[in-house]
XYZ file of C-alpha atoms in Angstrom:
650
model
C -8.461 -1.890 -18.186
C -9.368 -1.853 -22.344
C -12.036 -4.015 -21.640
C -13.265 -1.911 -18.498
C -13.118 0.917 -21.001
C -15.004 -1.018 -23.407
C -17.668 -1.961 -21.440
C -18.032 0.760 -19.118
C -21.169 2.885 -20.761
C -23.403 -0.509 -21.111
C -22.930 -1.100 -17.448
C -23.473 2.056 -15.921
C -26.831 2.304 -15.309
C -27.067 -1.017 -13.758
C -24.224 -0.178 -11.034
C -23.447 1.490 -8.001
C -27.150 1.863 -6.626
C -28.237 5.249 -8.285
C -24.918 6.884 -9.489
C -26.033 7.294 -12.732
C -25.749 7.140 -16.809
C -23.688 9.577 -17.699
C -25.350 11.544 -20.414
C -21.999 12.060 -22.547
C -18.038 11.205 -22.103
C -15.378 13.497 -21.782
C -13.664 11.196 -24.461
C -15.433 10.924 -27.761
C -16.005 7.279 -28.904
C -14.657 5.933 -25.119
C -15.683 5.407 -21.623
C -14.475 7.248 -18.539
C -12.112 5.249 -16.422
C -9.856 5.705 -14.172
C -6.546 4.467 -16.119
C -3.605 6.048 -14.041
C -3.786 3.466 -11.182
C -1.656 0.662 -9.879
C -4.324 -2.075 -10.472
C -4.765 -4.926 -13.367
C -7.506 -7.112 -14.915
C -6.042 -10.406 -15.463
C -7.902 -13.749 -16.307
C -5.785 -16.033 -14.468
C -5.022 -14.033 -11.164
C -1.643 -15.437 -10.769
C 0.467 -12.680 -9.041
C 2.856 -14.974 -7.309
C 2.106 -13.478 -3.803
C 1.790 -15.456 -0.851
C 2.162 -18.544 -2.645
C 5.410 -19.677 -1.787
C 7.126 -18.479 -5.063
C 8.888 -15.188 -5.609
C 7.278 -12.079 -6.986
C 8.887 -11.068 -10.750
C 11.835 -8.749 -10.118
C 11.716 -5.798 -11.724
C 14.422 -4.450 -14.463
C 13.396 -0.927 -13.838
C 15.720 1.391 -12.163
C 15.016 4.929 -11.294
C 16.805 7.188 -13.529
C 16.861 10.248 -11.252
C 19.464 11.708 -8.164
C 18.100 12.116 -4.971
C 17.523 15.918 -4.756
C 19.183 17.371 -1.724
C 16.874 18.300 1.507
C 15.462 21.897 1.473
C 13.854 24.409 3.856
C 13.462 27.077 0.988
C 9.817 27.924 0.303
C 10.010 26.125 -3.119
C 9.186 23.258 -5.110
C 12.635 21.087 -5.591
C 13.054 18.448 -8.366
C 15.881 16.791 -9.854
C 17.378 18.315 -12.391
C 15.899 18.117 -15.544
C 12.367 18.470 -14.344
C 9.704 21.257 -14.569
C 6.869 22.233 -11.976
C 3.903 24.021 -12.755
C 0.995 24.916 -10.556
C -2.359 23.474 -12.435
C -5.104 24.209 -9.548
C -4.584 25.961 -6.782
C -7.102 27.427 -4.078
C -9.771 29.673 -5.307
C -8.964 28.450 -9.218
C -12.661 29.166 -10.599
C -13.949 25.850 -12.115
C -17.801 26.347 -12.370
C -18.934 28.444 -14.977
C -19.537 31.858 -14.058
C -17.428 31.464 -10.798
C -15.615 34.598 -9.349
C -11.670 35.250 -9.753
C -9.835 34.315 -6.847
C -9.963 37.020 -4.269
C -9.995 36.326 -0.523
C -10.666 39.820 0.418
C -14.211 39.954 -1.389
C -14.781 36.075 -2.764
C -17.956 34.770 -0.937
C -19.507 31.955 -0.218
C -21.276 31.420 -3.602
C -17.631 32.314 -4.931
C -16.319 29.865 -2.933
C -18.517 27.209 -3.868
C -17.685 27.624 -7.943
C -13.816 27.229 -7.170
C -11.422 24.816 -5.663
C -11.092 24.335 -2.259
C -8.719 24.223 0.210
C -6.161 21.880 1.844
C -5.815 19.522 -1.311
C -5.175 16.021 -0.349
C -6.198 12.710 -1.866
C -6.892 12.844 -5.714
C -7.707 10.697 -8.884
C -7.170 11.378 -12.544
C -9.824 9.194 -14.215
C -8.451 9.085 -17.985
C -8.231 6.700 -21.091
C -5.009 5.350 -21.946
C -5.324 6.188 -25.653
C -6.388 9.763 -24.702
C -3.545 11.136 -22.537
C -3.945 14.854 -22.978
C -7.113 15.050 -21.147
C -9.110 13.757 -18.467
C -10.915 14.775 -15.698
C -9.299 15.347 -12.112
C -11.239 14.368 -8.618
C -9.127 16.032 -5.561
C -9.973 16.373 -2.135
C -10.208 19.509 0.037
C -9.428 18.216 4.223
C -9.504 21.368 5.884
C -9.309 25.180 5.896
C -6.640 27.853 6.792
C -9.353 30.721 8.242
C -6.873 33.746 8.366
C -6.468 32.910 4.680
C -9.781 32.399 3.560
C -11.134 35.077 6.015
C -8.005 38.039 5.740
C -10.459 40.472 7.688
C -10.970 38.163 10.819
C -13.948 36.011 11.399
C -16.810 37.862 13.263
C -17.314 36.701 16.428
C -20.057 37.556 19.548
C -18.996 38.618 23.105
C -18.232 34.981 23.724
C -16.014 34.795 20.768
C -18.699 32.568 19.210
C -18.692 32.886 15.206
C -21.935 35.102 13.986
C -21.595 35.592 11.026
C -23.671 33.075 8.491
C -21.676 34.158 5.211
C -18.495 33.259 6.964
C -19.592 30.012 7.928
C -21.211 29.161 4.586
C -17.925 29.819 3.214
C -15.778 27.630 5.422
C -18.121 24.883 4.840
C -17.939 25.577 0.912
C -14.106 25.460 1.066
C -14.422 21.976 2.491
C -15.163 18.695 0.101
C -13.775 17.678 -3.624
C -13.127 19.230 -6.706
C -14.179 17.297 -9.943
C -12.395 19.059 -12.500
C -11.725 18.789 -16.370
C -7.982 18.924 -17.452
C -6.319 18.894 -20.819
C -2.669 19.458 -21.989
C -1.653 21.860 -24.866
C 0.687 21.020 -27.583
C 3.585 22.435 -25.957
C 2.784 20.111 -22.652
C 1.327 22.196 -20.448
C -1.923 21.345 -18.301
C -4.592 23.432 -17.520
C -7.935 23.199 -15.934
C -10.822 23.416 -18.365
C -14.223 24.910 -18.084
C -16.427 21.692 -18.504
C -20.255 20.579 -17.743
C -18.005 17.738 -15.746
C -16.809 20.208 -13.289
C -18.529 20.918 -9.817
C -17.773 21.114 -6.252
C -18.954 18.758 -3.556
C -18.988 20.722 -0.077
C -20.322 20.582 3.661
C -23.880 21.438 1.872
C -24.158 19.059 -0.806
C -26.883 16.447 -0.517
C -25.849 13.199 -0.054
C -27.305 9.671 -0.486
C -26.658 6.920 2.719
C -26.331 3.782 1.295
C -25.661 0.141 2.719
C -26.843 -1.288 5.739
C -27.105 1.796 8.090
C -29.192 3.878 5.361
C -32.853 3.763 6.656
C -31.855 2.744 10.306
C -32.703 4.513 13.657
C -29.223 5.444 13.402
C -29.648 8.066 10.757
C -32.904 9.576 11.300
C -32.518 13.449 11.832
C -34.861 16.424 11.275
C -33.802 16.518 7.377
C -33.795 13.200 6.878
C -36.840 11.345 8.896
C -36.559 8.042 7.243
C -32.275 8.156 7.697
C -31.586 7.856 3.810
C -29.891 11.095 2.873
C -27.855 13.983 4.886
C -26.091 16.967 3.755
C -22.308 17.486 3.027
C -18.764 15.620 3.173
C -16.038 17.366 5.802
C -12.383 16.009 6.137
C -11.989 14.609 3.232
C -8.573 12.830 2.890
C -7.385 10.043 1.611
C -9.017 8.282 -2.018
C -9.485 4.983 -3.598
C -11.259 4.136 -7.051
C -13.406 1.231 -8.560
C -12.928 -0.691 -11.257
C -16.341 0.880 -12.522
C -14.977 4.210 -12.884
C -15.756 6.224 -9.590
C -14.228 7.958 -7.066
C -13.742 7.031 -3.074
C -13.233 9.802 -0.747
C -12.558 9.057 2.836
C -14.219 11.153 5.659
C -11.636 11.440 8.640
C -11.244 13.701 11.159
C -14.796 14.541 11.172
C -14.721 14.883 15.599
C -13.377 18.605 14.592
C -16.701 19.465 13.279
C -19.502 18.702 16.068
C -20.100 19.587 19.556
C -21.962 17.902 22.354
C -22.182 18.487 26.043
C -23.336 14.375 26.127
C -20.430 11.929 27.308
C -21.514 8.533 26.179
C -19.197 5.763 24.975
C -20.328 6.032 21.315
C -19.453 9.826 21.106
C -16.342 9.889 23.346
C -14.756 6.667 21.214
C -14.985 9.026 18.247
C -13.486 12.213 20.076
C -16.990 14.371 19.877
C -16.440 16.770 22.587
C -18.014 19.767 23.348
C -15.002 21.886 21.561
C -14.200 19.840 18.471
C -11.495 22.303 16.297
C -12.945 25.303 17.207
C -15.134 25.519 14.013
C -18.252 25.940 16.348
C -20.539 26.254 13.267
C -24.003 25.518 15.412
C -23.209 28.618 17.234
C -24.764 30.537 14.683
C -28.158 30.789 15.109
C -30.541 29.339 12.086
C -32.654 32.613 12.766
C -30.566 34.897 11.422
C -30.809 32.905 7.970
C -33.504 32.103 5.668
C -32.935 28.427 6.470
C -35.283 26.396 9.237
C -33.754 23.180 8.589
C -31.015 23.192 11.047
C -28.216 24.567 8.351
C -25.826 25.310 11.592
C -27.990 23.767 14.396
C -26.571 20.385 13.454
C -23.291 20.334 14.528
C -24.380 20.421 18.098
C -25.265 16.866 18.341
C -26.173 16.960 21.973
C -29.233 15.278 22.699
C -31.985 17.686 24.007
C -35.249 15.435 24.077
C -37.368 18.126 22.695
C -38.447 16.003 19.745
C -37.531 15.542 16.407
C -37.537 18.942 14.862
C -34.528 20.253 16.891
C -32.815 17.213 17.808
C -29.566 16.313 16.328
C -28.090 13.899 17.757
C -27.886 11.683 14.910
C -26.368 14.062 12.713
C -22.562 12.915 13.610
C -23.510 9.354 12.666
C -23.985 10.447 8.830
C -19.934 11.285 8.967
C -17.115 9.172 8.908
C -17.889 7.227 5.889
C -16.520 6.538 2.348
C -17.979 8.926 -0.306
C -18.511 7.197 -3.458
C -18.446 10.061 -6.509
C -19.272 9.323 -10.423
C -16.895 11.942 -11.855
C -18.732 11.203 -15.873
C -22.474 12.159 -14.584
C -22.188 15.641 -12.998
C -26.275 15.432 -12.254
C -25.338 12.191 -9.847
C -25.875 12.267 -5.886
C -22.668 11.245 -4.097
C -23.404 8.248 -1.824
C -21.951 7.346 1.428
C -21.207 3.528 1.501
C -21.943 2.828 4.954
C -21.043 -1.132 4.995
C -17.316 -0.063 4.769
C -17.383 1.017 8.090
C -17.492 4.594 10.037
C -13.731 5.634 11.558
C -11.552 8.378 10.618
C -10.814 7.085 7.038
C -7.550 7.456 4.960
C -6.745 5.447 2.086
C -9.773 3.201 0.213
C -7.141 1.206 -2.163
C -8.797 -1.485 -3.885
C -6.860 -4.737 -4.463
C -5.952 -6.067 -7.586
C -8.484 -6.124 -9.586
C -9.218 -9.596 -11.177
C -11.798 -11.716 -13.486
C -13.897 -13.714 -11.054
C -12.086 -12.615 -7.817
C -13.990 -10.997 -4.894
C -12.369 -7.177 -4.598
C -11.036 -5.840 -1.171
C -10.521 -2.269 -0.338
C -7.721 -1.709 2.282
C -8.220 1.211 4.705
C -6.817 3.241 7.698
C -8.116 4.760 10.763
C -5.817 7.624 11.263
C -5.196 8.188 15.103
C -2.715 6.565 17.646
C -3.223 3.011 18.702
C -6.212 2.757 15.783
C -6.608 -0.017 13.340
C -5.865 -1.414 9.825
C -9.470 -3.040 8.112
C -10.347 -3.911 4.686
C -13.705 -4.500 3.078
C -14.494 -7.514 1.037
C -17.254 -7.227 -1.590
C -19.744 -10.160 -1.659
C -19.689 -10.275 -5.248
C -16.894 -11.829 -7.284
C -15.889 -8.962 -10.082
C -17.551 -9.540 -13.440
C -16.382 -7.246 -16.429
C -19.054 -7.807 -18.432
C -21.864 -8.121 -15.947
C -20.981 -6.595 -13.056
C -23.240 -7.112 -9.821
C -25.310 -3.684 -8.692
C -24.317 -2.013 -5.504
C -20.814 -3.964 -4.905
C -19.804 -1.889 -2.334
C -23.108 -2.167 -0.335
C -23.091 -6.231 0.132
C -19.920 -7.513 1.955
C -17.467 -8.218 4.994
C -15.616 -5.566 6.977
C -12.422 -6.882 8.417
C -10.107 -5.468 10.708
C -6.641 -6.552 11.120
C -4.920 -8.381 14.140
C -0.721 -8.505 13.462
C 0.986 -11.400 15.670
C 4.421 -11.108 16.893
C 5.316 -14.021 14.593
C 4.989 -12.209 11.461
C 1.431 -13.818 10.506
C -2.079 -12.388 11.321
C -5.754 -12.760 10.748
C -8.532 -10.543 9.424
C -11.155 -10.624 11.897
C -14.240 -10.139 11.016
C -16.499 -7.412 12.286
C -20.389 -9.160 11.650
C -22.547 -9.850 14.441
C -23.711 -13.048 12.463
C -19.997 -14.205 12.611
C -19.236 -13.349 16.446
C -20.832 -14.147 19.131
C -19.019 -11.267 20.630
C -20.016 -8.281 18.750
C -23.696 -9.992 18.381
C -23.833 -9.525 22.225
C -22.710 -5.777 21.719
C -24.728 -5.060 18.753
C -28.582 -5.242 18.296
C -27.394 -5.415 14.525
C -25.580 -4.899 11.910
C -26.211 -1.383 11.643
C -25.151 -0.141 15.403
C -22.117 -2.144 14.693
C -21.291 -0.078 12.009
C -21.996 3.059 13.384
C -19.681 2.256 16.039
C -16.866 0.543 13.913
C -14.174 1.421 16.475
C -16.020 0.088 19.555
C -16.539 -3.130 17.509
C -12.664 -3.535 16.411
C -11.903 -2.833 20.309
C -13.756 -6.153 21.529
C -12.621 -8.280 18.233
C -9.203 -8.076 19.403
C -7.188 -6.047 16.554
C -4.010 -4.685 17.034
C -3.468 -0.804 17.658
C -1.300 0.636 15.232
C 1.219 3.481 15.358
C -1.708 6.121 12.907
C -2.673 3.904 10.188
C -3.292 6.360 7.053
C -2.982 5.454 3.303
C -2.618 2.493 1.966
C -1.226 1.063 -1.620
C -1.268 -2.236 -3.467
C 1.528 -3.381 -5.171
C 1.018 -3.929 -9.302
C 3.338 -6.523 -9.458
C 3.349 -8.790 -6.296
C -0.382 -7.545 -4.974
C 1.239 -6.988 -1.317
C -0.766 -4.189 0.546
C 1.268 -1.572 2.717
C 0.208 0.710 4.742
C 1.385 4.125 6.236
C 1.696 4.289 9.846
C 2.515 7.898 10.268
C 3.459 7.902 14.104
C 2.701 7.184 17.680
C 4.548 9.592 20.408
C 2.652 7.717 22.756
C 3.464 3.943 22.197
C 4.955 2.106 25.043
C 3.567 5.294 27.626
C 2.151 4.579 30.895
C -1.389 3.597 29.865
C -0.888 3.263 26.059
C -0.026 0.856 23.522
C 2.636 -1.317 24.378
C 5.829 -1.904 21.969
C 4.891 -4.918 19.953
C 6.626 -6.655 16.592
C 4.554 -4.469 14.143
C 5.281 -1.455 16.276
C 8.164 -2.021 17.312
C 9.421 1.614 18.356
C 8.353 3.415 21.354
C 7.968 6.821 21.271
C 7.664 6.369 17.758
C 7.561 10.495 16.207
C 8.932 9.002 12.861
C 6.624 6.322 11.768
C 7.045 3.299 9.549
C 5.505 1.430 6.356
C 4.459 -2.487 6.873
C 3.532 -4.449 4.221
C 0.904 -7.413 3.931
C 0.726 -10.597 1.801
C -2.657 -12.122 1.454
C -2.608 -16.079 1.663
C -2.682 -17.469 -1.493
C -2.730 -13.793 -3.119
C -6.210 -13.794 -2.434
C -8.357 -10.354 -1.757
C -10.920 -12.628 0.237
C -8.356 -14.193 2.464
C -8.776 -13.903 6.276
C -4.725 -14.996 7.208
C -2.229 -12.970 5.783
C 2.011 -12.810 6.394
C 3.125 -9.203 7.583
C 6.781 -7.466 7.567
C 7.805 -4.019 7.935
C 8.919 -2.493 4.458
C 10.749 0.696 5.865
C 11.471 2.826 9.236
C 11.192 6.749 9.215
C 14.153 7.939 10.739
C 16.625 10.941 11.060
C 19.968 9.826 9.031
C 22.275 10.755 12.223
C 20.313 8.537 14.837
C 21.435 5.452 16.167
C 20.650 2.087 14.800
C 18.177 1.295 17.030
C 16.208 4.137 15.980
C 17.648 4.505 12.050
C 16.908 0.865 11.414
C 16.765 1.245 7.529
C 20.282 2.967 7.635
C 18.412 5.921 5.971
C 21.212 8.900 5.110
C 20.724 12.614 4.231
C 19.527 11.549 0.659
C 16.335 9.621 2.150
C 15.350 10.482 5.222
C 12.137 10.763 5.952
C 9.304 11.155 8.801
C 5.592 10.830 8.935
C 5.135 8.913 6.292
C 1.569 9.665 5.386
C -0.017 9.672 1.549
C 1.104 5.818 -0.401
C 0.748 5.359 -3.549
C 2.380 2.878 -6.491
C 1.795 3.919 -10.007
C 0.807 1.376 -12.424
C 4.854 0.463 -12.937
C 5.653 -0.609 -9.778
C 7.285 2.820 -7.958
C 6.034 3.401 -4.877
C 5.483 6.885 -4.098
C 5.735 8.289 -0.511
C 4.561 11.629 0.893
C 5.070 12.733 4.228
C 3.762 15.038 7.229
C 6.682 15.410 9.248
C 5.499 17.097 12.555
C 7.931 18.399 14.821
C 10.706 16.385 15.116
C 14.830 16.621 14.037
C 14.018 15.330 9.994
C 11.512 18.373 9.972
C 14.271 21.031 10.825
C 16.565 19.480 8.385
C 13.862 19.831 5.293
C 10.512 20.452 4.444
C 8.291 17.495 3.758
C 9.016 15.763 0.560
C 8.382 12.757 -1.916
C 10.344 9.723 -2.135
C 10.379 6.743 -4.720
C 11.672 3.241 -4.606
C 10.508 0.351 -6.732
C 9.974 -2.454 -4.047
C 9.650 -5.227 -6.528
C 14.202 -4.536 -7.632
C 14.657 -4.556 -4.448
C 16.989 -7.684 -3.155
C 16.106 -10.266 -0.658
C 12.993 -10.076 1.131
C 12.459 -6.661 -0.609
C 12.497 -4.427 1.985
C 15.007 -1.269 3.228
C 17.839 -2.120 4.811
C 21.219 -0.171 4.966
C 22.566 -2.280 2.378
C 19.972 -1.197 -0.184
C 18.496 1.834 1.234
C 20.108 4.242 -1.671
C 17.363 2.483 -3.707
C 15.062 5.000 -2.220
C 15.448 8.492 -3.524
C 14.158 11.791 -2.637
C 12.360 13.032 -5.767
C 10.872 16.265 -4.424
C 10.624 18.718 -1.315
C 7.957 21.186 -1.260
C 7.844 24.842 -0.106
C 7.823 25.838 3.808
C 4.722 24.816 6.258
C 3.352 22.437 3.952
C 2.613 18.792 3.541
C 2.691 16.858 0.365
C -0.166 14.387 -0.237
C -1.974 12.996 -3.090
C -0.004 12.017 -6.545
C -1.088 10.731 -9.883
C 0.655 9.557 -12.876
C -0.953 10.897 -16.535
C -1.586 7.539 -18.968
C 1.721 8.059 -21.086
C 3.312 8.466 -17.598
C 4.895 11.778 -18.664
C 3.435 14.041 -15.899
C 2.965 13.539 -12.227
C 0.737 15.144 -10.474
C 1.139 15.632 -6.427
C -0.667 18.042 -4.054
C 0.989 20.503 -1.948
C -1.485 20.906 1.485
C -1.656 24.413 3.634
C 2.007 25.615 2.794
C 3.052 28.443 5.401
C 5.250 30.536 3.251
C 4.320 32.352 0.321
C 3.817 29.938 -2.523
C 2.545 29.333 -5.060
C 2.190 33.306 -6.092
C 5.148 35.053 -4.336
C 3.197 38.226 -4.339
C 2.367 40.443 -1.906
C -1.116 40.400 -0.023
C -1.564 37.097 -1.678
C -2.021 34.420 0.650
C -0.171 31.120 0.338
C -2.245 28.677 -1.195
C -2.862 24.668 -1.443
C -2.372 23.654 -5.045
C -2.310 20.867 -7.319
C 1.012 20.557 -9.056
C 1.747 18.799 -12.606
C 5.236 17.944 -12.851
C 7.526 17.131 -15.981
C 10.599 15.605 -17.653
C 12.130 18.758 -19.917
C 13.231 15.762 -22.471
C 9.590 14.521 -22.723
C 10.449 11.493 -21.320
C 8.548 9.025 -18.310
C 8.901 10.352 -14.805
C 11.138 8.850 -12.824
C 12.424 5.417 -15.163
């Protein structure tokens, strides 16, 4: 990583297709790079995974005791740890932004404050400056009764009719880019900085890659199909070795409405209701805008010509968005070569000089697929190829019952079947889900986040749940998804052949099954106890020391009845045997944190010195974190530290 830091400034101007050179850096004399990650930069590339040898054992052990289950409206951490609230929804981060007051804040105020529903995040920080960095946080969704405490203004049909309120909802989505620093007492706080900015559902975005400039992205706003406005439902995150942030757009179907019923729309769940946002119901005539500010969210083909036909607007969403945190004037870019679906994590493979980079991704819905995008160019830190995310091959995974698997290319030039269905690669990428269906991929139990083990190079995916598994007309039980009515979820692990990110075959096994401790052996296959029972594995992340962090989104089941959502930790390299969680070694999996009532735990990061763990509390339902009359619950980023100043968890 030190070599990446040294070379970053000289290469930024030629990389990322328009994500420009930062005029200044956050750290005097040093470039901005992501150093709290789980990847390395190895010259020999020998990580011993998938080569017939055993990955190196780890002598590390977790130093804390599992915290008990909790239903309290508070954050529970091990003895000897403390928790601070770093960035709550509504924190002013842009100069001149108003203080948080949901009763009086305007859309413009919200556009200068942190958004709602914190999700994936990444800390850009240099190893030699552990006391400051730039944090980028996703904001997935909103809780309307908290954002608009006086209620939403609607017409006689119950449709929204106040442009200011809709703009405020849009401004609460997206991402926050925030400089943070630690004071002499070890407390973290956000800083007012020129790096700080909000990216919302209204921000100008450039389209990039094979779909950019195609007929599928042409709208009245962008007649040449190269630009759009906004990013939505930003969920899992990723990063690049050249110091940029990747954000996955997930449930895009919730924001658009249509009365059309084409296969392309129905395969992505676009219907006449969505999540009930109905932003298109607000008349553009009631605003100072005449560019489809709200009308664009109705993607019904009206046949009246290009000036007000927004049928293609939905195709501008469902992508991976790249953001340069070191250049606040840069325009975010949606990288279309990486496919269009309900993106969660975008985790890179181990970064190895002279090798291509794979980015592992999940499509978060029952019966959807695991993907990877492999760059065409090999990584060269001294002279990286430009636009690496615009050139490469998108693959979808087939998990065979014998523990092997195959990466199936989604490329019209490599498949007669796909070439017979799609006229171009641009059309295929807009319809990635349909292409994956035709390729013969394995439908999975809601693939969400991905993570890469820095010791072995193995790839992990959370499969959150699938209550339809085994039902009539739904996906049959198979070896990779072996439980019918899977309400608890599991985590699957892949090993690329030859530890090569560009490999087209892999082996796989199931790392751990979520389950209540009280369930029988057919359900509780990993032998979990009350010290580590969990359900709904969602957020997933390796810190660079090899600790795997699992975050949960329980849903309604017995585990949710016993405890709020949580974070667990385990060191896979330290496990014996095949390094999966079994009844014999389940105690190696420990509960580190339990969140407050009604929340989902999601997004985590470790400071460069490993002394602060950052984690996000999303949509708490009690009174966290203010516990003050009249103040609604607020999603927030936590900063967790050890009271003795030691490293987190070890």
